Amino acid sequence: MKNHSSNNEIKKQISHIALIMDGNGRWASSRGLPRFKGHAQGLKTLRKLLRDLKDSKLEYLTLFTFSIDNWKRPKEETSKLMQLLRKFISNDLSELHSNNVRIRVIGSRREIPKDIVDLINGAELLTVNNTGLYLQIAFNYSGRQEIINATKKIAIASSKGEIDPNKINNTIFESNLYSAGVPDPDLIIRTGSEKRISNFLLWQLSYSEVYFEECLWPDFDKNKLDIAISDYKSRSRRFGNVLNEYR
Ligand code: FPP
């Protein structure tokens, strides 16, 4: 075993975890239940996890709750997922706020019912000065669309002479993403045994460590999260650099 504690190894503190909460549908189907029951159970799992993280030092948590590609699903299921966000914000906002959680929803607001957009705006405004966990909820989100959207904003600013195209760099690009101001995830966890990224945080995951958890999302818990974090801490993050002992 190589000792990875070289001084050029980048810090392994964990500040930001992203979660793809996959497997709700299979959890329900395997019990003979309609798929939306799996999403409802998934919300219970999420609520419990957020409570268990109350005293954790984690600074940022990003959740994939609804992909733009999920509109391809039957209307009954997409309506239930809309309803679930309504329920989450209406029922959980005051508890999250009293736990000092800051909420930000990333994604397109265009296709979302107006009452949900109002709930999102209200939750973001209420919690904007909170300094505890920064909860970033990807809802009606697509990584490719986020990149196209940032490109359009930069192109428009360039055409107005506000940005010199030759000076476009990572910092300028990132400040035009939905997630502007939030550091990239250190770790991305996907439950449900599938091994793909599914159009999630395509820019931000460039150097994130990836962890695939076999269990279906409704069966996930803080203990499984701690196991994923321990695994992360055993890894060597190099961001394209090379360890001193291999130089
Ligand atoms: C993917 O599982 C999961 C989703 C599309 C929704 C995730 C939602 C939650 C965990 C509940 C919290 C939601 C909100 C809006 C606060 P899948 O349906 O693809 O499962 P499958 O792979 O087993 O079919």
Tab-separated table of C-alpha atoms and ligand atoms in Angstrom:
chain	number	residue	atom	x	y	z
A	1	MET	CA	0.000	0.000	0.000
A	2	LYS	CA	1.264	3.447	-0.876
A	3	ASN	CA	1.162	6.095	1.765
A	4	HIS	CA	-0.934	8.905	0.285
A	5	SER	CA	-0.198	11.445	2.982
A	6	SER	CA	2.219	13.367	0.746
A	7	ASN	CA	2.198	17.104	1.192
A	8	ASN	CA	0.980	17.695	-2.353
A	9	GLU	CA	-2.143	15.672	-1.776
A	10	ILE	CA	-5.116	17.975	-1.656
A	11	LYS	CA	-7.128	18.193	1.588
A	12	LYS	CA	-9.707	15.476	2.146
A	13	GLN	CA	-12.037	17.491	4.324
A	14	ILE	CA	-15.555	17.069	3.069
A	15	SER	CA	-17.560	20.211	2.603
A	16	HIS	CA	-20.024	19.397	-0.172
A	17	ILE	CA	-21.897	16.174	-0.948
A	18	ALA	CA	-24.211	15.722	-3.937
A	19	LEU	CA	-26.847	12.993	-3.924
A	20	ILE	CA	-28.616	11.176	-6.747
A	21	MET	CA	-31.488	9.610	-4.838
A	22	ASP	CA	-32.288	6.780	-7.216
A	23	GLY	CA	-34.394	3.684	-6.655
A	24	ASN	CA	-37.723	4.970	-5.346
A	25	GLY	CA	-39.704	3.369	-8.175
A	26	ARG	CA	-38.071	-0.046	-7.713
A	27	TRP	CA	-38.552	0.178	-3.945
A	28	ALA	CA	-42.292	0.645	-4.504
A	29	SER	CA	-42.674	-1.905	-7.339
A	30	SER	CA	-40.938	-4.607	-5.324
A	31	ARG	CA	-43.645	-4.131	-2.682
A	32	GLY	CA	-46.499	-4.140	-5.217
A	33	LEU	CA	-47.032	-0.410	-4.649
A	34	PRO	CA	-47.456	2.362	-7.231
A	35	ARG	CA	-44.215	4.208	-8.036
A	36	PHE	CA	-45.250	7.435	-6.336
A	37	LYS	CA	-45.357	5.590	-2.997
A	38	GLY	CA	-41.635	5.069	-3.462
A	39	HIS	CA	-41.111	8.811	-3.935
A	40	ALA	CA	-43.191	9.510	-0.820
A	41	GLN	CA	-41.027	7.048	1.110
A	42	GLY	CA	-37.964	8.720	-0.448
A	43	LEU	CA	-39.074	12.029	1.023
A	44	LYS	CA	-39.336	10.396	4.470
A	45	THR	CA	-35.784	9.092	4.064
A	46	LEU	CA	-34.593	12.558	3.058
A	47	ARG	CA	-36.325	14.210	6.006
A	48	LYS	CA	-34.739	11.730	8.446
A	49	LEU	CA	-31.299	12.255	6.887
A	50	LEU	CA	-31.585	16.037	7.160
A	51	ARG	CA	-32.526	15.674	10.834
A	52	ASP	CA	-29.560	13.371	11.387
A	53	LEU	CA	-27.285	15.950	9.749
A	54	LYS	CA	-28.452	18.704	12.099
A	55	ASP	CA	-25.195	18.784	14.060
A	56	SER	CA	-22.913	17.688	11.238
A	57	LYS	CA	-20.099	19.878	9.923
A	58	LEU	CA	-21.175	19.309	6.320
A	59	GLU	CA	-21.504	22.732	4.671
A	60	TYR	CA	-23.296	21.955	1.394
A	61	LEU	CA	-25.689	19.237	0.308
A	62	THR	CA	-27.057	19.124	-3.240
A	63	LEU	CA	-30.033	16.891	-4.009
A	64	PHE	CA	-31.253	15.707	-7.402
A	65	THR	CA	-35.010	15.742	-6.854
A	66	PHE	CA	-36.397	16.200	-10.376
A	67	SER	CA	-34.607	16.116	-13.710
A	68	ILE	CA	-35.890	17.943	-16.792
A	69	ASP	CA	-35.697	14.498	-18.411
A	70	ASN	CA	-38.212	13.215	-15.816
A	71	TRP	CA	-40.984	15.015	-17.759
A	72	LYS	CA	-40.861	11.964	-20.060
A	73	ARG	CA	-42.503	9.957	-17.250
A	74	PRO	CA	-46.282	9.419	-17.030
A	75	LYS	CA	-48.185	12.561	-16.021
A	76	GLU	CA	-49.425	10.883	-12.860
A	77	GLU	CA	-45.853	10.428	-11.633
A	78	THR	CA	-44.642	13.941	-12.578
A	79	SER	CA	-47.682	15.477	-10.846
A	80	LYS	CA	-46.884	13.499	-7.702
A	81	LEU	CA	-43.287	14.704	-7.812
A	82	MET	CA	-44.501	18.311	-8.115
A	83	GLN	CA	-46.800	17.636	-5.189
A	84	LEU	CA	-43.887	16.227	-3.195
A	85	LEU	CA	-41.889	19.455	-3.537
A	86	ARG	CA	-44.971	21.422	-2.444
A	87	LYS	CA	-45.274	19.115	0.544
A	88	PHE	CA	-41.574	19.302	1.401
A	89	ILE	CA	-41.467	23.094	1.372
A	90	SER	CA	-44.828	23.571	3.098
A	91	ASN	CA	-44.228	20.989	5.846
A	92	ASP	CA	-40.496	21.157	6.429
A	93	LEU	CA	-39.538	24.762	5.835
A	94	SER	CA	-40.043	26.003	9.396
A	95	GLU	CA	-38.006	23.108	10.857
A	96	LEU	CA	-35.210	23.617	8.310
A	97	HIS	CA	-35.215	27.339	8.986
A	98	SER	CA	-35.021	26.820	12.739
A	99	ASN	CA	-32.082	24.468	12.107
A	100	ASN	CA	-30.317	27.336	10.304
A	101	VAL	CA	-30.525	25.589	6.893
A	102	ARG	CA	-30.232	27.798	3.821
A	103	ILE	CA	-32.318	26.649	0.859
A	104	ARG	CA	-31.582	27.319	-2.774
A	105	VAL	CA	-33.366	25.630	-5.680
A	106	ILE	CA	-31.424	25.239	-8.924
A	107	GLY	CA	-32.873	24.432	-12.332
A	108	SER	CA	-35.328	25.979	-14.736
A	109	ARG	CA	-38.406	27.626	-13.224
A	110	ARG	CA	-40.149	27.840	-16.597
A	111	GLU	CA	-42.138	24.603	-16.613
A	112	ILE	CA	-42.895	24.575	-12.870
A	113	PRO	CA	-46.429	25.497	-11.686
A	114	LYS	CA	-46.593	29.105	-10.461
A	115	ASP	CA	-47.585	28.198	-6.895
A	116	ILE	CA	-44.438	26.058	-6.584
A	117	VAL	CA	-42.260	28.886	-7.936
A	118	ASP	CA	-43.802	31.116	-5.238
A	119	LEU	CA	-43.048	28.506	-2.550
A	120	ILE	CA	-39.450	28.212	-3.776
A	121	ASN	CA	-38.962	31.987	-3.799
A	122	GLY	CA	-40.428	32.204	-0.297
A	123	ALA	CA	-38.161	29.443	1.040
A	124	GLU	CA	-35.058	31.005	-0.506
A	125	LEU	CA	-35.922	34.436	0.838
A	126	LEU	CA	-36.746	33.207	4.340
A	127	THR	CA	-33.490	31.267	4.678
A	128	VAL	CA	-31.121	33.534	2.740
A	129	ASN	CA	-29.191	34.641	5.824
A	130	ASN	CA	-28.961	31.191	7.435
A	131	THR	CA	-25.416	30.030	8.055
A	132	GLY	CA	-25.846	26.292	8.707
A	133	LEU	CA	-26.178	23.616	6.029
A	134	TYR	CA	-26.560	25.058	2.529
A	135	LEU	CA	-29.194	22.833	0.927
A	136	GLN	CA	-29.147	23.067	-2.834
A	137	ILE	CA	-32.170	21.375	-4.392
A	138	ALA	CA	-31.900	20.538	-8.084
A	139	PHE	CA	-35.504	20.596	-9.300
A	140	ASN	CA	-36.452	20.674	-12.986
A	141	TYR	CA	-32.704	20.553	-13.486
A	142	SER	CA	-30.443	19.475	-16.369
A	143	GLY	CA	-26.660	19.788	-16.324
A	144	ARG	CA	-26.487	20.384	-20.061
A	145	GLN	CA	-29.174	23.026	-19.892
A	146	GLU	CA	-27.327	24.756	-17.053
A	147	ILE	CA	-24.205	24.939	-19.231
A	148	ILE	CA	-26.154	26.197	-22.269
A	149	ASN	CA	-27.885	28.757	-20.074
A	150	ALA	CA	-24.546	30.040	-18.721
A	151	THR	CA	-23.143	30.175	-22.262
A	152	LYS	CA	-26.116	32.241	-23.443
A	153	LYS	CA	-25.729	34.685	-20.554
A	154	ILE	CA	-22.032	35.119	-21.305
A	155	ALA	CA	-22.662	35.464	-25.069
A	156	ILE	CA	-25.258	38.183	-24.439
A	157	ALA	CA	-22.917	40.037	-22.059
A	158	SER	CA	-20.120	39.731	-24.650
A	159	SER	CA	-22.333	41.080	-27.423
A	160	LYS	CA	-23.085	44.110	-25.228
A	161	GLY	CA	-19.372	44.622	-24.631
A	162	GLU	CA	-19.670	43.792	-20.914
A	163	ILE	CA	-17.322	40.794	-21.129
A	164	ASP	CA	-14.219	40.482	-23.289
A	165	PRO	CA	-14.600	37.029	-24.977
A	166	ASN	CA	-10.842	36.515	-24.671
A	167	LYS	CA	-11.100	36.829	-20.910
A	168	ILE	CA	-13.767	34.155	-20.393
A	169	ASN	CA	-12.372	31.731	-17.818
A	170	ASN	CA	-13.544	29.224	-15.170
A	171	THR	CA	-14.450	31.958	-12.698
A	172	ILE	CA	-16.617	33.853	-15.180
A	173	PHE	CA	-18.242	30.652	-16.395
A	174	GLU	CA	-19.004	29.397	-12.893
A	175	SER	CA	-20.504	32.705	-11.853
A	176	ASN	CA	-23.102	32.201	-14.602
A	177	LEU	CA	-24.161	28.706	-13.535
A	178	TYR	CA	-27.253	28.131	-11.362
A	179	SER	CA	-24.861	27.047	-8.606
A	180	ALA	CA	-22.827	30.298	-8.646
A	181	GLY	CA	-21.016	30.810	-5.363
A	182	VAL	CA	-21.288	27.176	-4.236
A	183	PRO	CA	-18.045	25.142	-4.340
A	184	ASP	CA	-17.937	21.986	-6.439
A	185	PRO	CA	-19.051	18.774	-4.703
A	186	ASP	CA	-16.258	16.785	-3.059
A	187	LEU	CA	-18.304	13.615	-3.269
A	188	ILE	CA	-21.237	12.474	-5.364
A	189	ILE	CA	-23.240	9.526	-4.099
A	190	ARG	CA	-25.721	7.662	-6.268
A	191	THR	CA	-27.992	5.096	-4.663
A	192	GLY	CA	-29.927	2.381	-6.474
A	193	SER	CA	-27.022	0.473	-8.063
A	194	GLU	CA	-27.033	2.262	-11.446
A	195	LYS	CA	-23.630	3.630	-12.390
A	196	ARG	CA	-24.132	6.858	-14.271
A	197	ILE	CA	-24.338	10.617	-13.701
A	198	SER	CA	-27.652	11.221	-15.541
A	199	ASN	CA	-27.108	14.843	-16.592
A	200	PHE	CA	-26.426	16.016	-13.021
A	201	LEU	CA	-23.952	18.850	-12.259
A	202	LEU	CA	-21.939	18.135	-15.400
A	203	TRP	CA	-19.610	21.094	-14.946
A	204	GLN	CA	-19.306	20.874	-11.165
A	205	LEU	CA	-18.492	17.154	-10.907
A	206	SER	CA	-15.243	17.392	-12.908
A	207	TYR	CA	-13.058	16.387	-9.949
A	208	SER	CA	-15.651	15.012	-7.531
A	209	GLU	CA	-15.140	11.582	-6.062
A	210	VAL	CA	-17.897	9.201	-7.137
A	211	TYR	CA	-19.505	6.639	-4.831
A	212	PHE	CA	-22.155	4.147	-5.922
A	213	GLU	CA	-24.371	2.757	-3.180
A	214	GLU	CA	-26.259	-0.431	-3.968
A	215	CYS	CA	-29.261	0.231	-1.748
A	216	LEU	CA	-32.404	1.891	-3.105
A	217	TRP	CA	-32.886	5.495	-1.935
A	218	PRO	CA	-35.691	4.765	0.564
A	219	ASP	CA	-33.275	2.397	2.365
A	220	PHE	CA	-30.479	4.978	2.614
A	221	ASP	CA	-29.583	6.466	5.993
A	222	LYS	CA	-26.939	8.399	7.951
A	223	ASN	CA	-24.989	5.218	8.650
A	224	LYS	CA	-24.647	4.539	4.914
A	225	LEU	CA	-23.690	8.165	4.381
A	226	ASP	CA	-20.941	7.840	7.012
A	227	ILE	CA	-19.625	4.726	5.226
A	228	ALA	CA	-19.480	6.669	1.943
A	229	ILE	CA	-17.657	9.534	3.692
A	230	SER	CA	-15.112	7.094	5.214
A	231	ASP	CA	-14.531	5.646	1.756
A	232	TYR	CA	-14.039	9.180	0.417
A	233	LYS	CA	-11.501	9.910	3.158
A	234	SER	CA	-9.461	6.878	2.152
A	235	ARG	CA	-9.058	8.183	-1.406
A	236	SER	CA	-6.277	10.206	-2.908
A	237	ARG	CA	-7.501	13.411	-4.541
A	238	ARG	CA	-4.992	14.886	-6.937
A	239	PHE	CA	-6.957	17.175	-9.280
A	240	GLY	CA	-4.635	16.247	-12.151
A	241	ASN	CA	-1.508	16.647	-10.002
A	242	VAL	CA	0.891	13.797	-9.170
A	243	LEU	CA	1.913	12.558	-5.726
A	244	ASN	CA	5.453	13.463	-4.642
A	245	GLU	CA	6.526	9.820	-4.366
A	246	TYR	CA	5.668	9.261	-8.037
A	247	ARG	CA	7.481	12.340	-9.330
B	1	FPP	C1	-35.263	8.593	-8.901
B	1	FPP	O1	-35.797	7.325	-8.607
B	1	FPP	C2	-35.847	9.577	-7.984
B	1	FPP	C3	-36.569	10.648	-8.357
B	1	FPP	C4	-36.880	10.955	-9.776
B	1	FPP	C5	-37.149	11.557	-7.365
B	1	FPP	C6	-36.361	11.714	-6.095
B	1	FPP	C7	-37.239	12.284	-5.053
B	1	FPP	C8	-37.130	12.068	-3.727
B	1	FPP	C9	-36.067	11.266	-3.128
B	1	FPP	C10	-38.090	12.649	-2.771
B	1	FPP	C11	-37.812	14.053	-2.421
B	1	FPP	C12	-38.374	14.867	-3.480
B	1	FPP	C13	-38.629	16.185	-3.413
B	1	FPP	C14	-39.229	16.813	-4.597
B	1	FPP	C15	-38.340	17.016	-2.229
B	1	FPP	P1	-36.544	6.520	-9.771
B	1	FPP	O2	-37.954	6.946	-9.794
B	1	FPP	O3	-35.827	6.716	-11.057
B	1	FPP	O4	-36.406	5.050	-9.244
B	1	FPP	P2	-36.189	3.743	-10.128
B	1	FPP	O5	-34.805	3.858	-10.739
B	1	FPP	O6	-36.258	2.644	-9.121
B	1	FPP	O7	-37.280	3.701	-11.138
